Amino acid sequence: MSQKVLVLFAHPSQHRSEVNQPLFDLAKQVDGVTAVDLYAEYPTFNINIDREQQRLIDHDVIIFQFPLYWYSTPAILKEWQDLVLEYSFAYGPDGDALTGKAFFCSLTAGGTADAYHADGYNHFTIRQLLYPLEQMASLTGMLYLPPFALFGSRTALEEERIDGHLDAWRDLLQRLVADNINLDIAAPAEKLNHYLEANPTNIAEAK
């Protein structure tokens, strides 16, 4: 069986993007993946709720792709959540449209990995900072997966770390489409990157 994967990309300064833009361009090339540039599609934030809800219905895996801005998403993703995830669609007595789908974030952070710890510069792990999105997934009946993350994104180009991250992203998307990831094993990880490294050829045995 194959799955349909939806990537919702949000980057308000794409001309300055050294990592997210290549990630988005790659996602557009993977069969089974629908990649949507929210800022390009809705430059005035006039989000088409019906269209976005149908996209959610049509896909099995939902991914928010964005650079971490002030420990959260860029503004349009919050607007998207506020408008699209309506009562009686995404939650509430009859709001089961998203039940059983998988959700996670593909993000980049300018700070180093060491900064995202209790005793680090940012005081919290990346997974803790994403708790509001984890709760969003829980409330809407989706399976929350840890983020696919690149830290130190400001120096990733000069340190030649982008190509490896792109390779891992391609592998992740292809395996999601092929339904070749054990979600039960992946879910507790701090990052999906760790799951991929530990399970390079894993075949999902349990869903």
PDB file of C-alpha atoms in Angstrom:
ATOM      1  CA  MET A   1       0.000   0.000   0.000  1.00  0.00           C
ATOM      2  CA  SER A   2       1.087   3.573  -0.630  1.00  0.00           C
ATOM      3  CA  GLN A   3       0.281   6.747   1.239  1.00  0.00           C
ATOM      4  CA  LYS A   4      -0.304  10.297   0.064  1.00  0.00           C
ATOM      5  CA  VAL A   5       1.906  12.884   1.755  1.00  0.00           C
ATOM      6  CA  LEU A   6       1.073  16.593   2.045  1.00  0.00           C
ATOM      7  CA  VAL A   7       3.852  19.126   2.698  1.00  0.00           C
ATOM      8  CA  LEU A   8       2.624  22.572   3.756  1.00  0.00           C
ATOM      9  CA  PHE A   9       5.605  24.890   3.340  1.00  0.00           C
ATOM     10  CA  ALA A  10       5.798  28.264   5.119  1.00  0.00           C
ATOM     11  CA  HIS A  11       8.785  30.572   4.709  1.00  0.00           C
ATOM     12  CA  PRO A  12       8.215  34.342   4.607  1.00  0.00           C
ATOM     13  CA  SER A  13      11.760  35.102   3.350  1.00  0.00           C
ATOM     14  CA  GLN A  14      12.402  32.453   0.721  1.00  0.00           C
ATOM     15  CA  HIS A  15      15.018  34.518  -1.082  1.00  0.00           C
ATOM     16  CA  ARG A  16      17.209  34.123   2.006  1.00  0.00           C
ATOM     17  CA  SER A  17      16.572  30.403   2.428  1.00  0.00           C
ATOM     18  CA  GLU A  18      19.589  28.119   2.114  1.00  0.00           C
ATOM     19  CA  VAL A  19      17.916  24.979   3.457  1.00  0.00           C
ATOM     20  CA  ASN A  20      14.131  25.173   3.378  1.00  0.00           C
ATOM     21  CA  GLN A  21      13.820  26.148  -0.264  1.00  0.00           C
ATOM     22  CA  PRO A  22      15.932  23.173  -1.444  1.00  0.00           C
ATOM     23  CA  LEU A  23      13.896  20.900   0.852  1.00  0.00           C
ATOM     24  CA  PHE A  24      10.658  22.169  -0.673  1.00  0.00           C
ATOM     25  CA  ASP A  25      11.985  21.873  -4.232  1.00  0.00           C
ATOM     26  CA  LEU A  26      12.989  18.280  -3.530  1.00  0.00           C
ATOM     27  CA  ALA A  27       9.576  17.449  -2.041  1.00  0.00           C
ATOM     28  CA  LYS A  28       7.903  18.592  -5.275  1.00  0.00           C
ATOM     29  CA  GLN A  29       9.883  15.943  -7.162  1.00  0.00           C
ATOM     30  CA  VAL A  30       8.871  12.943  -5.028  1.00  0.00           C
ATOM     31  CA  ASP A  31       6.019  10.852  -6.411  1.00  0.00           C
ATOM     32  CA  GLY A  32       3.129  10.642  -3.984  1.00  0.00           C
ATOM     33  CA  VAL A  33       3.952  13.982  -2.337  1.00  0.00           C
ATOM     34  CA  THR A  34       1.864  17.143  -2.731  1.00  0.00           C
ATOM     35  CA  ALA A  35       3.968  20.199  -1.850  1.00  0.00           C
ATOM     36  CA  VAL A  36       2.165  23.502  -1.225  1.00  0.00           C
ATOM     37  CA  ASP A  37       3.861  26.885  -0.758  1.00  0.00           C
ATOM     38  CA  LEU A  38       1.407  28.659   1.539  1.00  0.00           C
ATOM     39  CA  TYR A  39       2.942  32.130   1.229  1.00  0.00           C
ATOM     40  CA  ALA A  40       2.903  31.886  -2.577  1.00  0.00           C
ATOM     41  CA  GLU A  41      -0.651  30.547  -2.658  1.00  0.00           C
ATOM     42  CA  TYR A  42      -2.046  32.982  -0.094  1.00  0.00           C
ATOM     43  CA  PRO A  43       0.048  36.175  -0.211  1.00  0.00           C
ATOM     44  CA  THR A  44      -2.739  38.146   1.490  1.00  0.00           C
ATOM     45  CA  PHE A  45      -3.501  35.345   4.017  1.00  0.00           C
ATOM     46  CA  ASN A  46      -6.930  34.850   2.395  1.00  0.00           C
ATOM     47  CA  ILE A  47      -6.871  31.090   2.926  1.00  0.00           C
ATOM     48  CA  ASN A  48      -9.331  28.944   0.982  1.00  0.00           C
ATOM     49  CA  ILE A  49     -10.734  26.834   3.808  1.00  0.00           C
ATOM     50  CA  ASP A  50     -12.615  24.368   1.607  1.00  0.00           C
ATOM     51  CA  ARG A  51      -9.542  23.720  -0.545  1.00  0.00           C
ATOM     52  CA  GLU A  52      -7.287  23.188   2.447  1.00  0.00           C
ATOM     53  CA  GLN A  53      -9.743  20.901   4.186  1.00  0.00           C
ATOM     54  CA  GLN A  54     -10.055  18.796   1.033  1.00  0.00           C
ATOM     55  CA  ARG A  55      -6.273  18.539   0.853  1.00  0.00           C
ATOM     56  CA  LEU A  56      -6.248  17.185   4.383  1.00  0.00           C
ATOM     57  CA  ILE A  57      -8.951  14.663   3.578  1.00  0.00           C
ATOM     58  CA  ASP A  58      -7.068  13.496   0.477  1.00  0.00           C
ATOM     59  CA  HIS A  59      -3.754  12.810   2.232  1.00  0.00           C
ATOM     60  CA  ASP A  60      -2.550  10.331   4.842  1.00  0.00           C
ATOM     61  CA  VAL A  61       0.501  12.179   6.189  1.00  0.00           C
ATOM     62  CA  ILE A  62       0.518  15.927   6.950  1.00  0.00           C
ATOM     63  CA  ILE A  63       3.827  17.798   7.277  1.00  0.00           C
ATOM     64  CA  PHE A  64       4.401  21.406   8.311  1.00  0.00           C
ATOM     65  CA  GLN A  65       7.715  22.560   6.801  1.00  0.00           C
ATOM     66  CA  PHE A  66       9.131  25.811   8.152  1.00  0.00           C
ATOM     67  CA  PRO A  67      12.062  27.630   9.755  1.00  0.00           C
ATOM     68  CA  LEU A  68      11.608  27.985  13.514  1.00  0.00           C
ATOM     69  CA  TYR A  69      10.612  31.605  14.205  1.00  0.00           C
ATOM     70  CA  TRP A  70      10.632  32.678  17.852  1.00  0.00           C
ATOM     71  CA  TYR A  71      10.138  29.078  18.976  1.00  0.00           C
ATOM     72  CA  SER A  72       7.077  28.639  16.785  1.00  0.00           C
ATOM     73  CA  THR A  73       5.853  28.568  13.197  1.00  0.00           C
ATOM     74  CA  PRO A  74       5.776  31.465  10.738  1.00  0.00           C
ATOM     75  CA  ALA A  75       2.532  33.424  10.950  1.00  0.00           C
ATOM     76  CA  ILE A  76       0.700  31.877   8.014  1.00  0.00           C
ATOM     77  CA  LEU A  77       0.784  28.405   9.562  1.00  0.00           C
ATOM     78  CA  LYS A  78      -0.943  29.749  12.674  1.00  0.00           C
ATOM     79  CA  GLU A  79      -3.531  31.451  10.452  1.00  0.00           C
ATOM     80  CA  TRP A  80      -3.958  28.183   8.564  1.00  0.00           C
ATOM     81  CA  GLN A  81      -4.591  26.302  11.817  1.00  0.00           C
ATOM     82  CA  ASP A  82      -7.055  28.909  13.073  1.00  0.00           C
ATOM     83  CA  LEU A  83      -9.151  28.837   9.898  1.00  0.00           C
ATOM     84  CA  VAL A  84      -8.827  25.315   8.489  1.00  0.00           C
ATOM     85  CA  LEU A  85      -9.069  23.172  11.623  1.00  0.00           C
ATOM     86  CA  GLU A  86     -12.688  23.983  12.258  1.00  0.00           C
ATOM     87  CA  TYR A  87     -15.021  22.565  14.881  1.00  0.00           C
ATOM     88  CA  SER A  88     -17.011  19.649  13.460  1.00  0.00           C
ATOM     89  CA  PHE A  89     -14.289  19.117  10.842  1.00  0.00           C
ATOM     90  CA  ALA A  90     -11.069  18.577  12.785  1.00  0.00           C
ATOM     91  CA  TYR A  91     -12.473  18.183  16.303  1.00  0.00           C
ATOM     92  CA  GLY A  92     -15.742  18.100  18.202  1.00  0.00           C
ATOM     93  CA  PRO A  93     -18.571  15.526  18.138  1.00  0.00           C
ATOM     94  CA  ASP A  94     -18.470  15.062  14.342  1.00  0.00           C
ATOM     95  CA  GLY A  95     -14.956  16.367  13.726  1.00  0.00           C
ATOM     96  CA  ASP A  96     -13.117  13.205  12.750  1.00  0.00           C
ATOM     97  CA  ALA A  97     -11.786  14.141   9.303  1.00  0.00           C
ATOM     98  CA  LEU A  98      -8.163  13.856  10.454  1.00  0.00           C
ATOM     99  CA  THR A  99      -8.456  10.794  12.669  1.00  0.00           C
ATOM    100  CA  GLY A 100      -5.711   8.257  12.004  1.00  0.00           C
ATOM    101  CA  LYS A 101      -3.543  10.510   9.848  1.00  0.00           C
ATOM    102  CA  ALA A 102       0.110  11.110  10.756  1.00  0.00           C
ATOM    103  CA  PHE A 103       1.482  14.587  11.441  1.00  0.00           C
ATOM    104  CA  PHE A 104       4.934  16.047  12.035  1.00  0.00           C
ATOM    105  CA  CYS A 105       7.086  19.123  11.416  1.00  0.00           C
ATOM    106  CA  SER A 106      10.070  19.435   9.131  1.00  0.00           C
ATOM    107  CA  LEU A 107      11.937  22.398  10.550  1.00  0.00           C
ATOM    108  CA  THR A 108      15.220  24.221  10.629  1.00  0.00           C
ATOM    109  CA  ALA A 109      16.620  26.100  13.610  1.00  0.00           C
ATOM    110  CA  GLY A 110      19.413  28.633  13.554  1.00  0.00           C
ATOM    111  CA  GLY A 111      20.710  27.579  16.947  1.00  0.00           C
ATOM    112  CA  THR A 112      22.861  24.527  17.521  1.00  0.00           C
ATOM    113  CA  ALA A 113      21.465  21.292  18.943  1.00  0.00           C
ATOM    114  CA  ASP A 114      23.183  22.023  22.273  1.00  0.00           C
ATOM    115  CA  ALA A 115      21.013  25.123  22.689  1.00  0.00           C
ATOM    116  CA  TYR A 116      17.836  23.031  22.824  1.00  0.00           C
ATOM    117  CA  HIS A 117      18.163  21.406  26.233  1.00  0.00           C
ATOM    118  CA  ALA A 118      17.008  22.222  29.770  1.00  0.00           C
ATOM    119  CA  ASP A 119      20.437  23.640  30.603  1.00  0.00           C
ATOM    120  CA  GLY A 120      21.001  25.105  27.141  1.00  0.00           C
ATOM    121  CA  TYR A 121      20.509  28.587  25.758  1.00  0.00           C
ATOM    122  CA  ASN A 122      16.833  28.000  24.892  1.00  0.00           C
ATOM    123  CA  HIS A 123      15.958  26.056  28.095  1.00  0.00           C
ATOM    124  CA  PHE A 124      13.746  23.520  26.306  1.00  0.00           C
ATOM    125  CA  THR A 125      14.156  20.655  23.862  1.00  0.00           C
ATOM    126  CA  ILE A 126      12.801  21.109  20.360  1.00  0.00           C
ATOM    127  CA  ARG A 127      10.093  18.571  21.096  1.00  0.00           C
ATOM    128  CA  GLN A 128       9.003  20.534  24.181  1.00  0.00           C
ATOM    129  CA  LEU A 129       8.816  23.752  22.177  1.00  0.00           C
ATOM    130  CA  LEU A 130       6.489  22.000  19.737  1.00  0.00           C
ATOM    131  CA  TYR A 131       4.041  20.846  22.435  1.00  0.00           C
ATOM    132  CA  PRO A 132       1.236  23.100  21.091  1.00  0.00           C
ATOM    133  CA  LEU A 133       1.460  21.331  17.727  1.00  0.00           C
ATOM    134  CA  GLU A 134       1.627  17.956  19.435  1.00  0.00           C
ATOM    135  CA  GLN A 135      -1.559  18.818  21.318  1.00  0.00           C
ATOM    136  CA  MET A 136      -3.156  20.006  18.058  1.00  0.00           C
ATOM    137  CA  ALA A 137      -2.455  16.578  16.603  1.00  0.00           C
ATOM    138  CA  SER A 138      -3.838  14.870  19.690  1.00  0.00           C
ATOM    139  CA  LEU A 139      -7.044  16.909  19.710  1.00  0.00           C
ATOM    140  CA  THR A 140      -7.667  16.200  16.033  1.00  0.00           C
ATOM    141  CA  GLY A 141      -6.984  12.474  16.315  1.00  0.00           C
ATOM    142  CA  MET A 142      -3.721  12.473  14.380  1.00  0.00           C
ATOM    143  CA  LEU A 143      -0.636  10.441  15.271  1.00  0.00           C
ATOM    144  CA  TYR A 144       2.083  12.904  16.223  1.00  0.00           C
ATOM    145  CA  LEU A 145       5.620  12.121  15.112  1.00  0.00           C
ATOM    146  CA  PRO A 146       8.788  13.897  16.255  1.00  0.00           C
ATOM    147  CA  PRO A 147      10.201  16.622  14.017  1.00  0.00           C
ATOM    148  CA  PHE A 148      12.605  16.119  11.169  1.00  0.00           C
ATOM    149  CA  ALA A 149      15.032  18.854  12.153  1.00  0.00           C
ATOM    150  CA  LEU A 150      18.251  20.551  11.114  1.00  0.00           C
ATOM    151  CA  PHE A 151      19.976  22.607  13.801  1.00  0.00           C
ATOM    152  CA  GLY A 152      22.632  25.215  13.132  1.00  0.00           C
ATOM    153  CA  SER A 153      20.988  26.056   9.818  1.00  0.00           C
ATOM    154  CA  ARG A 154      22.790  29.407   9.570  1.00  0.00           C
ATOM    155  CA  THR A 155      26.116  27.632   9.061  1.00  0.00           C
ATOM    156  CA  ALA A 156      24.863  24.463   7.342  1.00  0.00           C
ATOM    157  CA  LEU A 157      25.909  25.601   3.870  1.00  0.00           C
ATOM    158  CA  GLU A 158      29.494  26.512   4.730  1.00  0.00           C
ATOM    159  CA  GLU A 159      29.804  23.357   6.841  1.00  0.00           C
ATOM    160  CA  GLU A 160      28.527  21.260   3.909  1.00  0.00           C
ATOM    161  CA  ARG A 161      25.694  19.662   5.886  1.00  0.00           C
ATOM    162  CA  ILE A 162      22.825  20.444   3.525  1.00  0.00           C
ATOM    163  CA  ASP A 163      23.335  17.637   1.012  1.00  0.00           C
ATOM    164  CA  GLY A 164      23.170  14.984   3.731  1.00  0.00           C
ATOM    165  CA  HIS A 165      20.012  16.528   5.130  1.00  0.00           C
ATOM    166  CA  LEU A 166      18.429  16.569   1.668  1.00  0.00           C
ATOM    167  CA  ASP A 167      19.300  12.894   1.190  1.00  0.00           C
ATOM    168  CA  ALA A 168      17.650  12.040   4.509  1.00  0.00           C
ATOM    169  CA  TRP A 169      14.587  14.127   3.560  1.00  0.00           C
ATOM    170  CA  ARG A 170      14.219  12.284   0.255  1.00  0.00           C
ATOM    171  CA  ASP A 171      14.556   8.962   2.046  1.00  0.00           C
ATOM    172  CA  LEU A 172      11.962   9.977   4.638  1.00  0.00           C
ATOM    173  CA  LEU A 173       9.415  11.140   2.061  1.00  0.00           C
ATOM    174  CA  GLN A 174       9.849   8.058  -0.112  1.00  0.00           C
ATOM    175  CA  ARG A 175       9.473   5.752   2.873  1.00  0.00           C
ATOM    176  CA  LEU A 176       6.366   7.582   4.036  1.00  0.00           C
ATOM    177  CA  VAL A 177       4.809   7.205   0.593  1.00  0.00           C
ATOM    178  CA  ALA A 178       5.733   3.520   0.579  1.00  0.00           C
ATOM    179  CA  ASP A 179       4.316   3.111   4.103  1.00  0.00           C
ATOM    180  CA  ASN A 180       7.750   1.851   5.113  1.00  0.00           C
ATOM    181  CA  ILE A 181       8.171   3.440   8.525  1.00  0.00           C
ATOM    182  CA  ASN A 182       7.177   1.838  11.803  1.00  0.00           C
ATOM    183  CA  LEU A 183       5.239   4.713  13.337  1.00  0.00           C
ATOM    184  CA  ASP A 184       5.050   3.064  16.745  1.00  0.00           C
ATOM    185  CA  ILE A 185       8.850   2.994  16.951  1.00  0.00           C
ATOM    186  CA  ALA A 186       9.316   6.437  15.421  1.00  0.00           C
ATOM    187  CA  ALA A 187       6.796   8.279  17.615  1.00  0.00           C
ATOM    188  CA  PRO A 188       8.809   8.443  20.903  1.00  0.00           C
ATOM    189  CA  ALA A 189      12.040   9.709  19.314  1.00  0.00           C
ATOM    190  CA  GLU A 190      13.295  13.254  19.884  1.00  0.00           C
ATOM    191  CA  LYS A 191      13.808  13.691  16.139  1.00  0.00           C
ATOM    192  CA  LEU A 192      12.800  11.633  13.109  1.00  0.00           C
ATOM    193  CA  ASN A 193      16.423  11.968  12.011  1.00  0.00           C
ATOM    194  CA  HIS A 194      17.361   9.638  14.871  1.00  0.00           C
ATOM    195  CA  TYR A 195      14.820   7.049  13.734  1.00  0.00           C
ATOM    196  CA  LEU A 196      16.166   7.116  10.170  1.00  0.00           C
ATOM    197  CA  GLU A 197      19.740   6.693  11.387  1.00  0.00           C
ATOM    198  CA  ALA A 198      18.800   3.764  13.635  1.00  0.00           C
ATOM    199  CA  ASN A 199      16.516   2.086  11.082  1.00  0.00           C
ATOM    200  CA  PRO A 200      18.082   2.624   7.656  1.00  0.00           C
ATOM    201  CA  THR A 201      16.170  -0.216   5.975  1.00  0.00           C
ATOM    202  CA  ASN A 202      13.343  -0.791   8.434  1.00  0.00           C
ATOM    203  CA  ILE A 203      10.155  -2.335   7.082  1.00  0.00           C
ATOM    204  CA  ALA A 204       7.080  -1.336   9.040  1.00  0.00           C
ATOM    205  CA  GLU A 205       5.699  -4.393  10.735  1.00  0.00           C
ATOM    206  CA  ALA A 206       3.069  -2.710  12.881  1.00  0.00           C
ATOM    207  CA  LYS A 207       0.809   0.212  12.179  1.00  0.00           C
TER     208      LYS A 207
END
